[in-house]
Coordinates of C-alpha atoms in Angstrom, one line a residue:
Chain X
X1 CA 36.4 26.3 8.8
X2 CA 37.2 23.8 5.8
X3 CA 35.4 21.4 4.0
X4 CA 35.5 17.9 4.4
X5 CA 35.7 15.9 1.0
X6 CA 33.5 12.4 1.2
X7 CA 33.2 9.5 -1.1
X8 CA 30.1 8.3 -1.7
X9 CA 29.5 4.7 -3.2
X10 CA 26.0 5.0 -5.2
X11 CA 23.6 2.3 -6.8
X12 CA 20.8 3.0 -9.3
X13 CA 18.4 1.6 -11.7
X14 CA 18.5 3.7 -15.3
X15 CA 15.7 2.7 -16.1
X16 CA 13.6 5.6 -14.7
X17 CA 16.4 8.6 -14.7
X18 CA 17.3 10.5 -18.0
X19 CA 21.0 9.5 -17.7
X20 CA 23.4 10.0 -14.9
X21 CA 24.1 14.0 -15.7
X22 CA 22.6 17.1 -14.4
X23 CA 19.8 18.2 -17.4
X24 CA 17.1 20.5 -17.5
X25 CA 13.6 19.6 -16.7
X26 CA 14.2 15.9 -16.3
X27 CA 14.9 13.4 -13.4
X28 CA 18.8 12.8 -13.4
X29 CA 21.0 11.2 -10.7
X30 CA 23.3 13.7 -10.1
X31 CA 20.0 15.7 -9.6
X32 CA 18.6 13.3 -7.2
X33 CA 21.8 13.0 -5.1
X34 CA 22.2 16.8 -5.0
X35 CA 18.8 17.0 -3.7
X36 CA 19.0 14.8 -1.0
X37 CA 22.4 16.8 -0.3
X38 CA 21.1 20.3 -0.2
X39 CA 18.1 19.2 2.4
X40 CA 20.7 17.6 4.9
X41 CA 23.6 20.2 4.8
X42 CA 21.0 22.9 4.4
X43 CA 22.6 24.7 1.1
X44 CA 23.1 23.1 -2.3
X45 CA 26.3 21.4 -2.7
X46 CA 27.7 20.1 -5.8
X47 CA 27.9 16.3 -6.2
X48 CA 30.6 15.2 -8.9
X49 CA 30.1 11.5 -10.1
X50 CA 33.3 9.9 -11.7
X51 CA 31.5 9.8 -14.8
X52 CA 28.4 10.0 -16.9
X53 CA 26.0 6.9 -17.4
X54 CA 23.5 7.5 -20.5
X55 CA 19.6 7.1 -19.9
X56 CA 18.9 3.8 -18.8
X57 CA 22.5 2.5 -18.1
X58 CA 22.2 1.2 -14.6
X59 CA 25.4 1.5 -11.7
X60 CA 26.2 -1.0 -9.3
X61 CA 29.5 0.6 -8.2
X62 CA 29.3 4.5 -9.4
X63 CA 31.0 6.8 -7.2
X64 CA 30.7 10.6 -6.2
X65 CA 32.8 12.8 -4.3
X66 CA 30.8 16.2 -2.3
X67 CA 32.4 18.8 0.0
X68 CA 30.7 18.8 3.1
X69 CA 30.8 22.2 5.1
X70 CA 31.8 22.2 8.7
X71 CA 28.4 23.5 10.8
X72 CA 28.6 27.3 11.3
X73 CA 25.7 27.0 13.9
X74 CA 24.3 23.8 15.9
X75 CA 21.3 23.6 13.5
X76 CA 23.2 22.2 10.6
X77 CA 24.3 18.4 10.4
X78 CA 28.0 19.0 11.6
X79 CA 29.8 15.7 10.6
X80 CA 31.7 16.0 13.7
X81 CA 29.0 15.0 15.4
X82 CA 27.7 12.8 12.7
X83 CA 28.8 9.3 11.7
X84 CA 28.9 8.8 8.3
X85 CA 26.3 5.3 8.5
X86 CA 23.8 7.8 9.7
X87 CA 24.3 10.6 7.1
X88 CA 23.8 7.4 4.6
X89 CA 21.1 6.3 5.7
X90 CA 19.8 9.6 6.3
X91 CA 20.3 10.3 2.3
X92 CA 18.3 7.0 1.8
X93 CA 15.4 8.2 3.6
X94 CA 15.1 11.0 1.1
X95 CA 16.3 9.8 -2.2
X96 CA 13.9 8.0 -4.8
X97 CA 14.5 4.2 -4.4
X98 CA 15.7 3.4 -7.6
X99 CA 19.0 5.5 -6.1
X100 CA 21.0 4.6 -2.8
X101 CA 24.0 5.3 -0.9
X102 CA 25.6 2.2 -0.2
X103 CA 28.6 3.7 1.9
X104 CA 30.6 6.4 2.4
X105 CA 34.1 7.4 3.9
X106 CA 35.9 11.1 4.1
X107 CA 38.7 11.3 1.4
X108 CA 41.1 13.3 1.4
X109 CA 41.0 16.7 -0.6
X110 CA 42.9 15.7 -3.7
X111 CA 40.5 12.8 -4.0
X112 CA 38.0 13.6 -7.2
X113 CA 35.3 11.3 -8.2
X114 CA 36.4 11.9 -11.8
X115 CA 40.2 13.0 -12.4
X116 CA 41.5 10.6 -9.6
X117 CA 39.9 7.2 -11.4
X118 CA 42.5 4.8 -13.3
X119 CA 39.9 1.9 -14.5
X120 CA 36.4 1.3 -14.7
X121 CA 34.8 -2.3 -14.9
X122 CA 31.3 -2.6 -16.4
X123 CA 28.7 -5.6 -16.9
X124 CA 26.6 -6.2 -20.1
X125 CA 23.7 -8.8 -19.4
X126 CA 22.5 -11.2 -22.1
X127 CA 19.9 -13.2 -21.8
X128 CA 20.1 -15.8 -24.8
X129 CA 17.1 -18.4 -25.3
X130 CA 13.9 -18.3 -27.3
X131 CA 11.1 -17.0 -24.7
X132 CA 11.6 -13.2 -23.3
X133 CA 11.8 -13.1 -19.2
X134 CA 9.5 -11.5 -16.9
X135 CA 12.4 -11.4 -14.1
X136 CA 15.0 -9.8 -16.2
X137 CA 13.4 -7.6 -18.9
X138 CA 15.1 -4.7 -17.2
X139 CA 18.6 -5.8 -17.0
X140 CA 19.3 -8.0 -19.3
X141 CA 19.4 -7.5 -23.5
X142 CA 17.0 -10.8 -24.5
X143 CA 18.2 -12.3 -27.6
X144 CA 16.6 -15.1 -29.1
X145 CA 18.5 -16.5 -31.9
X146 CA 21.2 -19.0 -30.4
X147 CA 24.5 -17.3 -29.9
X148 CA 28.0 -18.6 -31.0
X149 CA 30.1 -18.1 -27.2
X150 CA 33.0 -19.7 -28.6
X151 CA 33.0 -17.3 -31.5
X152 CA 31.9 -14.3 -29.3
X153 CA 34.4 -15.1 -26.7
X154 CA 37.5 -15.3 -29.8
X155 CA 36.3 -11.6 -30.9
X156 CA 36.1 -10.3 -27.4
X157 CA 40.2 -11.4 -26.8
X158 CA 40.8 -9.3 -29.9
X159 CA 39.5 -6.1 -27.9
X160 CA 42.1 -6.7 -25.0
X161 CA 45.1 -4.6 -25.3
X162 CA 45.9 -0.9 -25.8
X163 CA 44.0 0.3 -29.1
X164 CA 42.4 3.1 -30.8
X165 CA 38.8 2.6 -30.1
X166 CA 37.6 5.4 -32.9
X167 CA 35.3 2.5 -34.4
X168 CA 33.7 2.4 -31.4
X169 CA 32.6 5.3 -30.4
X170 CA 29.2 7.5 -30.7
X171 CA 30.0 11.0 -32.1
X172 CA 28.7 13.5 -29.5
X173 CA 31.4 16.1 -29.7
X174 CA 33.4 13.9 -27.1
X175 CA 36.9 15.1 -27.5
X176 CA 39.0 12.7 -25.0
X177 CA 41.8 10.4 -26.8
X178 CA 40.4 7.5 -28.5
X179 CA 43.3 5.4 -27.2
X180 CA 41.9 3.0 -24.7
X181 CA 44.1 0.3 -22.2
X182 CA 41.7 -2.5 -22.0
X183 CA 42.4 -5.0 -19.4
X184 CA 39.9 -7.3 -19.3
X185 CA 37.0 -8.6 -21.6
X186 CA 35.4 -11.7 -21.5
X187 CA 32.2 -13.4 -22.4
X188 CA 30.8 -15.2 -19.0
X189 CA 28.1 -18.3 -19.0
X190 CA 26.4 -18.1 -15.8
X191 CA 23.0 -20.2 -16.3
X192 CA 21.5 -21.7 -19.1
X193 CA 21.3 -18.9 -21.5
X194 CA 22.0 -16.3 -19.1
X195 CA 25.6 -14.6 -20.1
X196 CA 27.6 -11.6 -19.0
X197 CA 30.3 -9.5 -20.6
X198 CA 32.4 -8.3 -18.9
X199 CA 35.0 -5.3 -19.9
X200 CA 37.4 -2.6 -17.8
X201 CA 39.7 0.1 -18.9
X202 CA 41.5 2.8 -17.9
X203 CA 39.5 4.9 -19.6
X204 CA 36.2 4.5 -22.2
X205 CA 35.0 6.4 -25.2
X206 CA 31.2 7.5 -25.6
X207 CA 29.0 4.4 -26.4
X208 CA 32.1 1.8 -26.4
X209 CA 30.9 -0.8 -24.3
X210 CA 27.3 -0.9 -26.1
X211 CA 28.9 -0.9 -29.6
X212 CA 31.4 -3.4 -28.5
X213 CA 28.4 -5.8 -27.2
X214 CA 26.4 -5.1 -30.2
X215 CA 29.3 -6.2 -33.0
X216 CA 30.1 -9.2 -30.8
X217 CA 26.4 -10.1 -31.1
X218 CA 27.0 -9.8 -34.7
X219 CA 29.6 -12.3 -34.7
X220 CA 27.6 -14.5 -32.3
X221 CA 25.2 -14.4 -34.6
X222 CA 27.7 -15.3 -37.3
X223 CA 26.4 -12.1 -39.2
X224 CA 30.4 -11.5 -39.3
X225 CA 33.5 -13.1 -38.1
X226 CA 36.0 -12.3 -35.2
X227 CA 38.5 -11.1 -37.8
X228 CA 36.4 -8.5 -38.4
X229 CA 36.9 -6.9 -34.9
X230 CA 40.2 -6.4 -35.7
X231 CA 39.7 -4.8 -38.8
X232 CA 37.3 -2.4 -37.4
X233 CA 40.1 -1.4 -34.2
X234 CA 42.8 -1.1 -37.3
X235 CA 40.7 1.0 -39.6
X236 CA 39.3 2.9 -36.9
X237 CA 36.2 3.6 -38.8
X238 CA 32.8 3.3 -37.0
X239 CA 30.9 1.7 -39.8
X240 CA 33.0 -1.2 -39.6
X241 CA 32.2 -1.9 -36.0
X242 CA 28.1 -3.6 -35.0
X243 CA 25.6 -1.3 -33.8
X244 CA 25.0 0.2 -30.3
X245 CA 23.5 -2.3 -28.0
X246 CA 20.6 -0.9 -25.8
X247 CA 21.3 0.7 -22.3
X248 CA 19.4 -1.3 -19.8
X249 CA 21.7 -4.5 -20.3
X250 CA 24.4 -2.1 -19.1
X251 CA 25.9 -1.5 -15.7
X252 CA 28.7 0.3 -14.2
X253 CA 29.9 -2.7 -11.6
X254 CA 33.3 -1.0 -10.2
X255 CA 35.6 2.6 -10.5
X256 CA 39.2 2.2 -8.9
X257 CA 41.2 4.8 -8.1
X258 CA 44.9 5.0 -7.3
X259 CA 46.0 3.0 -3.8
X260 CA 47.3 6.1 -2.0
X261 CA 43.6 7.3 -1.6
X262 CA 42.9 4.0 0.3
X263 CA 39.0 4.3 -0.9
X264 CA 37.9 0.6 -0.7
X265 CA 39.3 0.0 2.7
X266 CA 37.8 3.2 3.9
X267 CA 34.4 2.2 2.5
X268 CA 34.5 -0.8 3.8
X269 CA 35.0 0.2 7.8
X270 CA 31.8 2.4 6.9
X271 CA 29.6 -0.3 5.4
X272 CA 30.1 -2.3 8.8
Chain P
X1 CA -11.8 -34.3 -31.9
X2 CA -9.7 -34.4 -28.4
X3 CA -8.1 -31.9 -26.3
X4 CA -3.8 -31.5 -25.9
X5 CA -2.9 -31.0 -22.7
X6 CA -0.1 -28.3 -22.6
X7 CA 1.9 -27.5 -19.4
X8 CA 3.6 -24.2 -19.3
X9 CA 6.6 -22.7 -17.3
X10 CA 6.0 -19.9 -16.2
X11 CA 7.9 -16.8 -14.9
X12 CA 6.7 -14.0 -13.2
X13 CA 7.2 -10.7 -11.1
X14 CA 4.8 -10.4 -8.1
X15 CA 4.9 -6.6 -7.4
X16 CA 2.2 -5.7 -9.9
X17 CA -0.1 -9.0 -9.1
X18 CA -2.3 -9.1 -6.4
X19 CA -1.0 -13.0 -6.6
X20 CA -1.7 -16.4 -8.5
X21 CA -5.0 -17.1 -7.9
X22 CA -7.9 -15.4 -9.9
X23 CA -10.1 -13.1 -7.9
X24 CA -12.8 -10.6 -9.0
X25 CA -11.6 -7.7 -10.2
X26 CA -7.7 -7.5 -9.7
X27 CA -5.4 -8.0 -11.9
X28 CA -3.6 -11.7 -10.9
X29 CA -1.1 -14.2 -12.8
X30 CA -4.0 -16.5 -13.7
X31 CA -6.5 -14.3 -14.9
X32 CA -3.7 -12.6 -17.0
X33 CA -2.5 -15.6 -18.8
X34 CA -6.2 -16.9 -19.1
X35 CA -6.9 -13.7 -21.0
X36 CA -3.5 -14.3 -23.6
X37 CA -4.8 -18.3 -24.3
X38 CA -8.7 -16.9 -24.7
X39 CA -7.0 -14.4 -27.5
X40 CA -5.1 -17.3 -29.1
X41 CA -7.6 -20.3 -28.6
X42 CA -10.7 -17.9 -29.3
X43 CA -12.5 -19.5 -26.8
X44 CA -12.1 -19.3 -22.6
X45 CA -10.0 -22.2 -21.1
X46 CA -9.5 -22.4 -17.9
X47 CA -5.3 -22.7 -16.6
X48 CA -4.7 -24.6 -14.0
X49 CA -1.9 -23.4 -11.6
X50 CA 0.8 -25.6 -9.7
X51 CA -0.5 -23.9 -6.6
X52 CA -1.2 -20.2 -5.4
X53 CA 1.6 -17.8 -4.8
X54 CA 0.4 -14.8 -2.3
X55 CA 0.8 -10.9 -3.6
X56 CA 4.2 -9.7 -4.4
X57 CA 5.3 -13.3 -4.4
X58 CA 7.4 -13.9 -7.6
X59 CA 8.0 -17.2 -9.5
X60 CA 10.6 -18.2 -11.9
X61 CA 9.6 -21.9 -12.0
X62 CA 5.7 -22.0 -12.0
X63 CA 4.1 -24.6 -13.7
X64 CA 0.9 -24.7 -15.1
X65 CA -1.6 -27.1 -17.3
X66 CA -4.4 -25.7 -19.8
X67 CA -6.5 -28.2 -22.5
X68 CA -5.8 -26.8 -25.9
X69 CA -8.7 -27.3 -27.9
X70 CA -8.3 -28.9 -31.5
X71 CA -9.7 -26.1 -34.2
X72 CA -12.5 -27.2 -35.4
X73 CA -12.3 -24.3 -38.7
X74 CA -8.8 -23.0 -40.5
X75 CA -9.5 -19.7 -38.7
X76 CA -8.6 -21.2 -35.4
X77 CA -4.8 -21.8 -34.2
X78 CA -4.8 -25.8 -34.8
X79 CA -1.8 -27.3 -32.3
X80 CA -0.8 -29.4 -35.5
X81 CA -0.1 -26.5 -37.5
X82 CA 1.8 -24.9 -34.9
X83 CA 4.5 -25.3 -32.8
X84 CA 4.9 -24.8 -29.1
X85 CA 7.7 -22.5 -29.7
X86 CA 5.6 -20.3 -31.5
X87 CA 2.5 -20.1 -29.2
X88 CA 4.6 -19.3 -26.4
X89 CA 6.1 -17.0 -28.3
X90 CA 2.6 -15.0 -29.3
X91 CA 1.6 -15.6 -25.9
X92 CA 4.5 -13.5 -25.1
X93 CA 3.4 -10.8 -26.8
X94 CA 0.0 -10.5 -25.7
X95 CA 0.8 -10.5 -21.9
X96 CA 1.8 -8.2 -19.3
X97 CA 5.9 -8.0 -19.6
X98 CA 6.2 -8.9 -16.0
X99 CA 4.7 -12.8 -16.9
X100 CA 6.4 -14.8 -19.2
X101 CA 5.9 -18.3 -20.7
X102 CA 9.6 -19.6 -20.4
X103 CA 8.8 -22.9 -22.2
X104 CA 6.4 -25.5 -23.0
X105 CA 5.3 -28.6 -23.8
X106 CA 2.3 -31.4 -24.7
X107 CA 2.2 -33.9 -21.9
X108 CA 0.4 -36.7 -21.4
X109 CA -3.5 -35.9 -20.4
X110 CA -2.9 -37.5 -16.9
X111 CA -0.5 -34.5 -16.2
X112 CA -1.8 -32.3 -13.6
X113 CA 0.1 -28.9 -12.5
X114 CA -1.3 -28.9 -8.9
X115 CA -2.0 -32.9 -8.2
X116 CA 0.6 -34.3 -9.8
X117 CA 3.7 -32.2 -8.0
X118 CA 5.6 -34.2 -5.8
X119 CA 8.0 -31.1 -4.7
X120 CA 7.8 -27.6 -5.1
X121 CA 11.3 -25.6 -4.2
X122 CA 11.4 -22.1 -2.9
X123 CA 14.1 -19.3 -2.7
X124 CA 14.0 -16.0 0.1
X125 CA 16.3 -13.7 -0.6
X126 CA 18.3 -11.4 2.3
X127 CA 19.8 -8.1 1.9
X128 CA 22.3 -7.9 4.6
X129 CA 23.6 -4.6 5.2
X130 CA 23.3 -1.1 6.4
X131 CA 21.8 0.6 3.8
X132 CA 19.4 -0.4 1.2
X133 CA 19.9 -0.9 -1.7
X134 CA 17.9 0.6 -5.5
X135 CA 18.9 -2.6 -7.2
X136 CA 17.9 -5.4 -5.2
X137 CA 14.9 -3.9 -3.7
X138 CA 12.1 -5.3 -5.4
X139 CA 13.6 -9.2 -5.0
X140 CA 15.2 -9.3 -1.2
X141 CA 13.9 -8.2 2.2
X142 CA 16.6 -5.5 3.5
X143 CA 17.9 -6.4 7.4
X144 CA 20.5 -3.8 8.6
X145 CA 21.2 -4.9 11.6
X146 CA 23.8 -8.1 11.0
X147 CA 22.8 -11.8 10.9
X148 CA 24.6 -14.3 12.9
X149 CA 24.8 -16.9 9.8
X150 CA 26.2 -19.7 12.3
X151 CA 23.0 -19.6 14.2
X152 CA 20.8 -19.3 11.2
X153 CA 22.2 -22.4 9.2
X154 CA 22.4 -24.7 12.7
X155 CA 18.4 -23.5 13.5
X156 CA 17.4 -23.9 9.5
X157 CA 18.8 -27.5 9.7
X158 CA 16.3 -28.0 13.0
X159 CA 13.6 -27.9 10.2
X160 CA 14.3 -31.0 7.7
X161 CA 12.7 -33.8 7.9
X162 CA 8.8 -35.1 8.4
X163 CA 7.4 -32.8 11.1
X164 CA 3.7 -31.1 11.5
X165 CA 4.3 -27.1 10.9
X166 CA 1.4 -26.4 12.4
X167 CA 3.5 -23.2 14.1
X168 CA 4.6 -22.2 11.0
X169 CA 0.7 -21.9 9.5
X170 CA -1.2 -18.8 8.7
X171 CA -4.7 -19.8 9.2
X172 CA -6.6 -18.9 6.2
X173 CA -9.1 -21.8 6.2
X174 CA -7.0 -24.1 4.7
X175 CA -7.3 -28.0 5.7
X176 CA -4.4 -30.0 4.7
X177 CA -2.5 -32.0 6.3
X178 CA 0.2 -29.7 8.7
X179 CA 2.6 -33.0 8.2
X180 CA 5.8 -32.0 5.5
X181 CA 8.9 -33.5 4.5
X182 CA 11.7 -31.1 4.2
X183 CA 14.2 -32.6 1.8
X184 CA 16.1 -28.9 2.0
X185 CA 16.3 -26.3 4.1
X186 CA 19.8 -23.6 3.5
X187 CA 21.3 -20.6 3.9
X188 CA 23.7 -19.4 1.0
X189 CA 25.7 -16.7 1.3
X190 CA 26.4 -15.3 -2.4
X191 CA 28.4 -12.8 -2.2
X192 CA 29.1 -9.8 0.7
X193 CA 25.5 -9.4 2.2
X194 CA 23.6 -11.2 -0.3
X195 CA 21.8 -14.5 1.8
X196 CA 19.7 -16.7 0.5
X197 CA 17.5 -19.2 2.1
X198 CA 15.9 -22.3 0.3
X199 CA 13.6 -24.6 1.1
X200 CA 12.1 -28.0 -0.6
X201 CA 9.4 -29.9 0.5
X202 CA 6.6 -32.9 -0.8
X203 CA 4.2 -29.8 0.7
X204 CA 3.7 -26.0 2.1
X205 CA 1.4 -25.4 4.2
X206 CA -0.1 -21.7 4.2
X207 CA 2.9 -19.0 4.5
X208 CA 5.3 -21.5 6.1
X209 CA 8.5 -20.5 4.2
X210 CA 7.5 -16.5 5.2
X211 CA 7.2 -17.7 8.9
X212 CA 10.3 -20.2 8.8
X213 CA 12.2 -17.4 7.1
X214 CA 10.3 -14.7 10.2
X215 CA 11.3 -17.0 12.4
X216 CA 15.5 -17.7 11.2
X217 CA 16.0 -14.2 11.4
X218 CA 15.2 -14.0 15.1
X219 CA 17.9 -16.1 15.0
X220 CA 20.2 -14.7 13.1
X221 CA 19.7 -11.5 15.5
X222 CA 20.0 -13.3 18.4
X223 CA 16.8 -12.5 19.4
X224 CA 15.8 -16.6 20.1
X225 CA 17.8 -19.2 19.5
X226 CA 17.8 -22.2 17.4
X227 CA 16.9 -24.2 19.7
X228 CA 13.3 -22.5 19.7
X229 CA 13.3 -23.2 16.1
X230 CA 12.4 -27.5 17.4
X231 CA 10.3 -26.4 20.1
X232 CA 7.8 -24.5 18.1
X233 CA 7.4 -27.7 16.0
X234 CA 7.0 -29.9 19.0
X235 CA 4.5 -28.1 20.5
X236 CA 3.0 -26.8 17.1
X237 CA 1.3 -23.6 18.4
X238 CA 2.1 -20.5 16.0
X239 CA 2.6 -17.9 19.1
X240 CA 6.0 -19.5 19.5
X241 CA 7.2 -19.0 15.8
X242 CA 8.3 -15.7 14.7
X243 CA 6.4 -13.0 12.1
X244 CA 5.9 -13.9 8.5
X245 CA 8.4 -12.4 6.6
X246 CA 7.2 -9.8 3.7
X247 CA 6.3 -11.5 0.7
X248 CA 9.0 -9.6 -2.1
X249 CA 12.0 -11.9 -1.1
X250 CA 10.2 -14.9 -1.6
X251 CA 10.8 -16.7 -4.9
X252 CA 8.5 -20.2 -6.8
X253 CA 11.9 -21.5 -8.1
X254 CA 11.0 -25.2 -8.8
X255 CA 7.9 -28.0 -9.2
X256 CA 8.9 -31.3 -9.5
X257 CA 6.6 -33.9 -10.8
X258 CA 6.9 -37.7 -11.1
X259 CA 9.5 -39.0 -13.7
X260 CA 6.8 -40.9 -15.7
X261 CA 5.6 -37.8 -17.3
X262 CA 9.1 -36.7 -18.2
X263 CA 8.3 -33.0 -18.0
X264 CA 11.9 -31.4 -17.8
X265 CA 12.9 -33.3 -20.9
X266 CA 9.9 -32.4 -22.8
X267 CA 10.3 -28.7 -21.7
X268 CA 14.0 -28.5 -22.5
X269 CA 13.4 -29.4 -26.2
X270 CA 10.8 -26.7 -27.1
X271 CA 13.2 -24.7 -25.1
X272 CA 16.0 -25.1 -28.1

């Protein structure tokens, strides 16, 4: 009678959850998920996510991993007999709509949301032009003052690289290594005024990508120059680097984990 | 002591409206903005709309037209004191956050939203895929079941051209001409699962992109084919077009107006 371990490809809107992680008393998504989990297999299983979003930070590609048990009697949902579309879509019928299960594949058992993941991608929306939007107010940071993209764009190439990320990070007792591998970040003009930034790592600090967004805003703003990024990675002092940008122009687009666990490809037979 | 005549771009979210048009005692897109200009002009003025959009119907192109009154005391906001930039701006801050003024501009007093459009552009957006999702939920109409896009584009291109859309008409009382020119009709497909459909014409008449859109995804589930598509507008009768799609994926994206009035470029400079 073992477990089976499943990976589970989430969405959700911050905007209405307190954050990502389980808290007391308010709406979280790990709550949510864990929820909809404990009606379906009938006992409350723990849902680990492969990392914490804060409160209003939205996920376009967050993953979980759950141990499903194996039915002990023919009342419980038995995956044998249960394909994992319809588990899904079971979840969704249940679950708040601001969160969903996009897909789903079993794993196998050394497979964990968190420890397994080697890079994480996220997107930070900008919205850049006088008037405030009624379309994107939720997802995208409005700034009115024309921004410098060339300028922007020079700062965000001097983040690239393996540094020590100490000037960008929030204290909150976080103890992980500073050191961060960042692969790629770049400044993206979709639409008139409309622009993305885009940044993945092997691994983040707390706060990193919205204190990263808010000094290059600085130096769009030409409130200080790209050099100045680089000072503030040398000197590894946070009151070097810009302030932290607000959550809800945040989202976590994409977690990749090691080949051997063949994730996407297993996701991907699900989601047909 | 004339009036300016100001046309307006408007942007808008149609969840929370019970649509465009004013009606007694519901909240709609035209009472709303009315209310922000009788705050700023200190008198009621009326706004006239490009055209209605239905409830939950959003717009990221609507165009409007209101008279701006000259002040006839300091106390009043005179036009020649103030720029365009800055009454959107204030307007902005009056109104609900899911309505925006995008830009303005003064046009000429022969300028009018609804009579003067020559083409009005639409967008319906598609969620195609199992499950549904929390992000795109409130902008696309979720189909699960997978669309044959090959049929869908060859019955979508059935509809350009001058033809009476009498089948594709919601009677609501409404007496225009059923006769439109369909200068675009296309399916996009964005990225994995994410279609959409536009759709220009000289005219709409009442729900036709809902019903075209109904209709395409019988289609695209091989539940007619797209040869039905040029029978219903042959024979014109509404019994042989499909249901009118839900209003949520449909999108005002564009009105076009005669070059004389030079809207775009007028627009484009308050816009900087």
């Amino acid at each position: 009678m073992t477990d089976q371990r499943i990976a589970l490809l989430l969405e959700y809107s911050g905007k209405n959850f307190h954050g990502s992680q389980l808290q007391e008393g308010v709406a979280t998504v790990q709550q949510e998920i864990e929820r909809a989990v404990a009606i379906l297999a009938r006992q409350p299983l723990r849902v680990h996510l492969s990392g914490r979003t804060d409160a209003g930070v939205h996920a376009s590609g967050q993953v979980a991993h759950v141990d499903w048990p194996r039915a002990e009697n023919s009342a419980e949902l038995d995956l044998k007999d249960l394909d994992l579309k319809e588990l899904a879509w079971r979840l969704n019928g249940i679950m708040r709509s601001d969160l969903a299960v996009v897909t789903m594949s079993f794993v196998r058992p050394d497979f964990h949301a968190r420890f397994s993941a080697r890079r994480r991608e996220y997107v930070y929306r900008i919205l850049n032009r006088p008037q405030r939007s009624a379309l994107l107010k939720d997802t995208h940071l409005h700034v009115r003052q024309p921004l410098d993209l060339k300028a922007m764009s020079d700062a965000a190439s001097r983040v690239l690289g393996r540094h020590d990320f100490s000037a960008f990070r929030s204290t909150n007792g976080e103890k992980s290594s500073p050191l961060c591998d960042v692969e790629r970040c770049e400044i993206l003009n979709l639409r008139e005024g409309e622009l993305e930034f885009w940044i993945a790592a092997d691994h983040f600090v707390y706060n990193m990508v919205r204190i990263i967004v808010g000094t290059l805003i600085e130096v769009g703003l030409a409130k200080r120059d790209a050099l100045s990024v680089s000072e503030a990675l040398q000197k590894g002092d946070r009151n070097l680097a810009g302030p932290t940008a607000p959550p809800w122009g945040l989202t976590l687009s994409k977690v990749s984990y090691p080949d051997e666990f063949r994730l996407w490809e297993l996701m991907n037979q699900e989601m047909r």
